[in-house]
CSV table of C-alpha atoms in Angstrom, one decimal:
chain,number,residue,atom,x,y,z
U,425,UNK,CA,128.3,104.6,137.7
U,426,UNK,CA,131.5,105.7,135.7
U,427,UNK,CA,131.2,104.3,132.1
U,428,UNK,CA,134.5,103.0,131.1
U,429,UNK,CA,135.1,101.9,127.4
U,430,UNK,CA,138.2,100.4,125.5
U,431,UNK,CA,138.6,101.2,121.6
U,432,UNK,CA,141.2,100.0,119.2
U,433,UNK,CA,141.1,102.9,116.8
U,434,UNK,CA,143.5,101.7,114.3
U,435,UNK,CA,145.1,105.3,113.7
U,436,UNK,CA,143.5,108.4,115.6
U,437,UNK,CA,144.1,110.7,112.4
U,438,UNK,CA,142.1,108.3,110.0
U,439,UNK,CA,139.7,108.0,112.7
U,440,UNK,CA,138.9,111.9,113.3
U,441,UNK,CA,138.5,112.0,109.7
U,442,UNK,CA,136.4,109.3,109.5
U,443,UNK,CA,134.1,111.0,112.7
U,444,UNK,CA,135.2,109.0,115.4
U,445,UNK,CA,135.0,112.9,117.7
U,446,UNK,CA,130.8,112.2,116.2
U,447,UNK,CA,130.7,108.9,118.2
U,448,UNK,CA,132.8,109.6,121.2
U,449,UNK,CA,129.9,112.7,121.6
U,450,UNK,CA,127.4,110.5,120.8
U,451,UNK,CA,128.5,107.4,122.9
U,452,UNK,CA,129.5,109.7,125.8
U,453,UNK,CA,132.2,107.8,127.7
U,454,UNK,CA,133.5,108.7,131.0
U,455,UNK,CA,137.0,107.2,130.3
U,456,UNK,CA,137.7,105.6,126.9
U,457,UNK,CA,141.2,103.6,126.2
U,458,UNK,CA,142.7,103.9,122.9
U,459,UNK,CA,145.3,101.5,121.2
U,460,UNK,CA,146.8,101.6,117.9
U,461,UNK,CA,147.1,105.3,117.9
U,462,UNK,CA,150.0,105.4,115.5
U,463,UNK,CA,150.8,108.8,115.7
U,464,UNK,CA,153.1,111.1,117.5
U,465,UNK,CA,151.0,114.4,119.4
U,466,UNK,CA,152.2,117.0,116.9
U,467,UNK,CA,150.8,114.7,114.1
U,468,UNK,CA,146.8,115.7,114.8
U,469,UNK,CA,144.8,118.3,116.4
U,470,UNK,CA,143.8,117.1,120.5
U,471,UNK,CA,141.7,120.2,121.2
U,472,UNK,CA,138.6,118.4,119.2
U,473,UNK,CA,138.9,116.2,122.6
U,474,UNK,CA,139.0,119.1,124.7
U,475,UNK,CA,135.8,120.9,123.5
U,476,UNK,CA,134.2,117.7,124.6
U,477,UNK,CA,135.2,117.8,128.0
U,478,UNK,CA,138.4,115.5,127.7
U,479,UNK,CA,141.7,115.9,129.4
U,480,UNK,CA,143.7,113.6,126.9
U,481,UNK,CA,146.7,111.5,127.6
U,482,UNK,CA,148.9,110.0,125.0
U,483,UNK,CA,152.2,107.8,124.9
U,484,UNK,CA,153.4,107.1,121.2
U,485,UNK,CA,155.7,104.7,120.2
U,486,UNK,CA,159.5,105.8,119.2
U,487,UNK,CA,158.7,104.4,115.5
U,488,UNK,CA,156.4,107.1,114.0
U,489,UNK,CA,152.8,105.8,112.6
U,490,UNK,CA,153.4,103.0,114.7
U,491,UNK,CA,151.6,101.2,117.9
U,492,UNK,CA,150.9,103.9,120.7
U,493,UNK,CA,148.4,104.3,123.2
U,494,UNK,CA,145.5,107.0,124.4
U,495,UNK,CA,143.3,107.6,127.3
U,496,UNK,CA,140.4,110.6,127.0
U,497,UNK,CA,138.7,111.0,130.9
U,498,UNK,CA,136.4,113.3,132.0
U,499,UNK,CA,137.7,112.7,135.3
U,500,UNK,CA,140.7,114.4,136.7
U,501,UNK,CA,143.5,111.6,137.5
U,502,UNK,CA,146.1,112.3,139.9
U,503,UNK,CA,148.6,110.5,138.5
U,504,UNK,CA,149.7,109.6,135.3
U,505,UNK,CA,151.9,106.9,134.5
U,506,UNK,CA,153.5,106.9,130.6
U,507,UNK,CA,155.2,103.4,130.4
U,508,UNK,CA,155.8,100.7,132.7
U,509,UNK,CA,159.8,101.2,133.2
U,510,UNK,CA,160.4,98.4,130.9
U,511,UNK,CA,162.8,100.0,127.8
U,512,UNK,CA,161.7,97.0,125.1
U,513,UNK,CA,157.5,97.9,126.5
U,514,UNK,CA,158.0,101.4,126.3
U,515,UNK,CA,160.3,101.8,123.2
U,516,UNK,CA,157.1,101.0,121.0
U,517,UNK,CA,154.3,102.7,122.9
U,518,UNK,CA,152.1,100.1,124.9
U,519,UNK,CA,151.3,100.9,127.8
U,520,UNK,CA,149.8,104.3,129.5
U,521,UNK,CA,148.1,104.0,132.9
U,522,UNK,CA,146.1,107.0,135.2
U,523,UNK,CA,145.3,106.8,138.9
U,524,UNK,CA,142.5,108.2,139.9
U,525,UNK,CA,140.7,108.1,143.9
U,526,UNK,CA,139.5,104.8,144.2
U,527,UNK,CA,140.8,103.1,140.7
U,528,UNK,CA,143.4,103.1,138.4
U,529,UNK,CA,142.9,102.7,134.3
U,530,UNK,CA,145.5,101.4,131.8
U,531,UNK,CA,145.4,101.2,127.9
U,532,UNK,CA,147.5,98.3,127.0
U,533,UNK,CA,148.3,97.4,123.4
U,534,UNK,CA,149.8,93.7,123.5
U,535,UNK,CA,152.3,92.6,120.4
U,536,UNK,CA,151.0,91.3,117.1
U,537,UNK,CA,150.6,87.3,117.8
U,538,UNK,CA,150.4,86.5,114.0
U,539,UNK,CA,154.1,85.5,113.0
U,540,UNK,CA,155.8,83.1,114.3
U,541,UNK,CA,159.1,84.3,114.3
U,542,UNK,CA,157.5,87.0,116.9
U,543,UNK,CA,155.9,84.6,119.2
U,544,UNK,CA,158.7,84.6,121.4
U,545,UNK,CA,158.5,88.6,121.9
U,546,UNK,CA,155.1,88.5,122.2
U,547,UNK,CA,155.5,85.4,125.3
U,548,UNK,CA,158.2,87.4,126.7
U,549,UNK,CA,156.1,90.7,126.4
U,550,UNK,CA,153.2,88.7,128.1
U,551,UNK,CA,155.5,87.1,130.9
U,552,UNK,CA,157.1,90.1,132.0
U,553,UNK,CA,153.6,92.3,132.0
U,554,UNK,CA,152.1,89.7,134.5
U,555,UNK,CA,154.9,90.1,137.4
U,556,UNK,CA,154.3,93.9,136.2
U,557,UNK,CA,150.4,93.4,136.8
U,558,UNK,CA,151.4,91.1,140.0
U,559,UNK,CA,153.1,94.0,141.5
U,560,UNK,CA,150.8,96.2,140.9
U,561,UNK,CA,147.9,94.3,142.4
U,562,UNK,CA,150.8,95.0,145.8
U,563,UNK,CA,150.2,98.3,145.5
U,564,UNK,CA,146.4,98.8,144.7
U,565,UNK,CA,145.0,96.5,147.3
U,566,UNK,CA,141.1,98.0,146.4
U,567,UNK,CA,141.7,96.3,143.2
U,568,UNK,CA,140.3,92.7,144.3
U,569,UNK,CA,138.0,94.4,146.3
U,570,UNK,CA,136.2,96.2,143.0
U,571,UNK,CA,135.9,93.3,141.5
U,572,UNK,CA,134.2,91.1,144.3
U,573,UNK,CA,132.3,93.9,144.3
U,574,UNK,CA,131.1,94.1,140.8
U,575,UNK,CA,130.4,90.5,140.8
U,576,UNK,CA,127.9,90.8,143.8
U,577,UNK,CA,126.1,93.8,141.9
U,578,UNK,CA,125.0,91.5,139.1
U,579,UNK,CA,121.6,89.4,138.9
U,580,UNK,CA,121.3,86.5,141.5
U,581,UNK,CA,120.0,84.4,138.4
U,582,UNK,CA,123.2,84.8,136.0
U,583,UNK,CA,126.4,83.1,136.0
U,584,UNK,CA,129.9,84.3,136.4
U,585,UNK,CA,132.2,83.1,134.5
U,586,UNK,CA,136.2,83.1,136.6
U,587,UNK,CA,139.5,81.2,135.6
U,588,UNK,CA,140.7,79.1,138.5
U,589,UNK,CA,144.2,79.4,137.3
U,590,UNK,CA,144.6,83.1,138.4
U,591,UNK,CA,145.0,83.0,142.2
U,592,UNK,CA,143.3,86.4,142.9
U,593,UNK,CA,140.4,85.1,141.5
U,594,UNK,CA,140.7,81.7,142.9
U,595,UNK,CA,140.6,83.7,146.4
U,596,UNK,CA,137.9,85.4,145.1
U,597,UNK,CA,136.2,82.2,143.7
U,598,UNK,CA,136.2,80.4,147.5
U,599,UNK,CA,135.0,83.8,148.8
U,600,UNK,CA,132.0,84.7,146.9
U,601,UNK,CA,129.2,82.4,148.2
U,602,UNK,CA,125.9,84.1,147.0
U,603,UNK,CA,126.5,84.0,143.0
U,604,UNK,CA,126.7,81.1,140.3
U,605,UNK,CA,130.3,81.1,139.5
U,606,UNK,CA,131.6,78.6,136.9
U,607,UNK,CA,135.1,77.8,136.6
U,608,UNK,CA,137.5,77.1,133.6
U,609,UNK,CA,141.2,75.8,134.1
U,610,UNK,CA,143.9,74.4,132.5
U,611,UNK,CA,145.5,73.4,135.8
U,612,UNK,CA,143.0,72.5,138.0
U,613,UNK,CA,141.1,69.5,137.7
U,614,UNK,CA,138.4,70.8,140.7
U,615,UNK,CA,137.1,73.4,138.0
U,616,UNK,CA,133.9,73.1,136.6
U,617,UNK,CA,135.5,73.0,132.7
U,618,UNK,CA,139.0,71.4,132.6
U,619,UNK,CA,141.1,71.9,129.4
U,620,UNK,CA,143.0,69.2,128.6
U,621,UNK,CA,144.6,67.2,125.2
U,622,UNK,CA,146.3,70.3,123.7
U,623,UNK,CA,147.8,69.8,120.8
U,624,UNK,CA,149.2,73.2,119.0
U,625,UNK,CA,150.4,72.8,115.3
U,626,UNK,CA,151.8,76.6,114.1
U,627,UNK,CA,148.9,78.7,114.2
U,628,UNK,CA,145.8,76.4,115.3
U,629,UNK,CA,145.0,74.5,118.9
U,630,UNK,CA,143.0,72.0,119.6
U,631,UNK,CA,142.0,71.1,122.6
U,632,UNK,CA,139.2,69.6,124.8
U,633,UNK,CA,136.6,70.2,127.8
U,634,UNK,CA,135.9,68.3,130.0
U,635,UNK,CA,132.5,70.0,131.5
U,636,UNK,CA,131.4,68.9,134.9
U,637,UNK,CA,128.4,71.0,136.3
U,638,UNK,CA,125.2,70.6,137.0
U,639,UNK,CA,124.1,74.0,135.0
U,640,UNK,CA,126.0,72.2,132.0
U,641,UNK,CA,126.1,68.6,131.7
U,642,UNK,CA,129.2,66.5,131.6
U,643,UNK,CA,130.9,65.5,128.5
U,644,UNK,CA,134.1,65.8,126.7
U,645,UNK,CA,134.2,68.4,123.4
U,646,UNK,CA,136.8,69.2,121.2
U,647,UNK,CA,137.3,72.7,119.2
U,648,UNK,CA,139.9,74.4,117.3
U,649,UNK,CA,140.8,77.8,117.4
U,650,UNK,CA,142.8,79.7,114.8
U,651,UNK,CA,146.0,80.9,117.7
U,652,UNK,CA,147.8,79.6,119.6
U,653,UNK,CA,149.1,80.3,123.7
U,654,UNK,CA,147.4,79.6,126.9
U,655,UNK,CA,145.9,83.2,127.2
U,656,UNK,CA,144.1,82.3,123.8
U,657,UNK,CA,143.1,79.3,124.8
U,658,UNK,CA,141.7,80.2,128.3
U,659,UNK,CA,139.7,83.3,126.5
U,660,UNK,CA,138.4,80.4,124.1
U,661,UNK,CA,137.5,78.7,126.5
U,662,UNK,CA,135.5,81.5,128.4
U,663,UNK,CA,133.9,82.1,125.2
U,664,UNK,CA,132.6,78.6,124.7
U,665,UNK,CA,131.1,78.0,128.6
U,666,UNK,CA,128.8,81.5,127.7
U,667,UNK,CA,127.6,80.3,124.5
U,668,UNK,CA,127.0,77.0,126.2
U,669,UNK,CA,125.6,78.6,129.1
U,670,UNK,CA,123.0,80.3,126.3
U,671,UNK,CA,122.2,77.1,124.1
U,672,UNK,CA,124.0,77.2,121.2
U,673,UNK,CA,125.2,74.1,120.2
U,674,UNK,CA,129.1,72.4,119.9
U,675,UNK,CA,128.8,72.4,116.1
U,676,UNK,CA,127.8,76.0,115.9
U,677,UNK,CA,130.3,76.9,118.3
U,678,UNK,CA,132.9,75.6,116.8
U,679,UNK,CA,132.3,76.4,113.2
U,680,UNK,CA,132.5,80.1,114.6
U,681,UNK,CA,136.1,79.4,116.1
U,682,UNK,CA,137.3,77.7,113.0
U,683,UNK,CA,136.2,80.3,110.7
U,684,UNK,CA,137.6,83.1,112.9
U,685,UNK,CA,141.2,84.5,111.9
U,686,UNK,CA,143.3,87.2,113.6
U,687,UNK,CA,142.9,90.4,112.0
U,688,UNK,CA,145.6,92.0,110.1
U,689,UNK,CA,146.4,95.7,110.3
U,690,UNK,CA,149.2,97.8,109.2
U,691,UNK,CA,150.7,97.6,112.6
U,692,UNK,CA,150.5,93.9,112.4
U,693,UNK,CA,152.1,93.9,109.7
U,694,UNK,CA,154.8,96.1,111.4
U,695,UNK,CA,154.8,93.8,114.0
U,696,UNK,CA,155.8,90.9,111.7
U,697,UNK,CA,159.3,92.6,110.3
């Protein structure tokens, strides 16, 4: 089993300092995906990776101290892709993938969502990196396949949890017949947890779910998150059916989304000019 971990480090210099090269030996990582690098490769010392074990990868944004992204592996890729081909992507750093045999790994660093007035980058960021991830599922047809496959390695007894609006995993959904699946959708009114009544107001949603399953009973519940887009609404929603699905309550579930707010970084804040 190849241990795979992802890691916003919020600045790889402060991080050495501040003994992230102690965990990474500690933690011992086959891969590990960095974001948030913000710094250039002459700007720190890689060979403390390289004592490790490590071959290290790194694509940095144009601005300096700003965005970029990491991979450390153990394993030897054989290819190594630095951008997606996409100038505005690839002007500030974002994305860095590696091929290796049977899988492929990419550290993606999405756009701050936290200003308004950057929203519409951030959509068009997200818009144009799913016909990118579209395309890419083309090319790497053992990339479903993994994933069925994962999902048939877990206990008979727990519950996946899918979004019926992706149609991969729809596919997948109709396929797998010896798991509990549970689906979420904003679309599709045959999944097991319908969002519907979404009312977004700057930077706070509402909406409801409408829950109709036998492992959670039916009703209607409404919660508010602090964000706003569908993506953050369908990982919301994701979020609620587990806790559900482990007994905490509506109240207590919600009181955690209300009193959850984006965190604000110095690349955030970079993100807002």
């Amino acid at each position: 089993m190849i241990k795979v971990l992802s890691y916003n480090i919020n600045g790889i210099r402060a991080a050495i300092r501040k003994g992230f090269v102690e965990w990474l030996e500690d933690c011992n990582p086959d891969i590990i995906c960095l974001q948030e690098t913000k710094a250039n490769i002459d700007q720190f010392d890689q060979s403390v990776f390289k004592k490790l074990g490590y071959n290290d990868y790194w694509f940095s944004a144009e601005k300096k101290g700003y965005s970029g992204v990491g991979i450390l592996t153990k394993l030897k890729p054989n290819k190594i892709h630095y951008g997606v081909g996409i100038d505005y992507m690839d002007r500030e750093g974002r994305n860095l993938m590696l091929d290796f045999d049977n899988f492929s790994v990419m550290s993606l660093y999405l756009p701050s969502g936290t200003n308004i007035d950057r929203l519409g980058f951030k959509f068009k960021y997200m818009d144009d990196f799913f016909s990118l991830v579209n395309e890419i599922r083309k090319s790497k047809k053992n990339l479903i396949n993994a994933f069925e496959k994962f999902i048939n390695l877990l206990p008979f007894y727990g519950t996946t949890i899918m979004c019926y609006d992706d149609k991969n995993l729809k596919l997948l959904i109709n396929k797998i017949k010896t798991r509990n699946i549970l689906t979420y959708s904003i679309k599709n009114k045959k999944a097991d947890v319908l969002i519907f009544d979404i009312i977004q107001n700057k930077l706070k949603t509402s909406f409801k779910l409408k829950i109709n399953n036998k492992i959670i009973h039916s009703s209607n519940y409404k919660f508010t998150i602090n964000a706003i887009g569908n993506h953050n609404i369908l990982n919301a929603t994701a979020s609620i059916v587990a806790a559900k699905l482990n007994g905490i309550k509506n109240k207590d579930i919600n009181n955690a989304l209300t009193n959850y707010c984006l965190l604000y970084t110095s690349d955030a804040a970079d993100d807002m000019q």
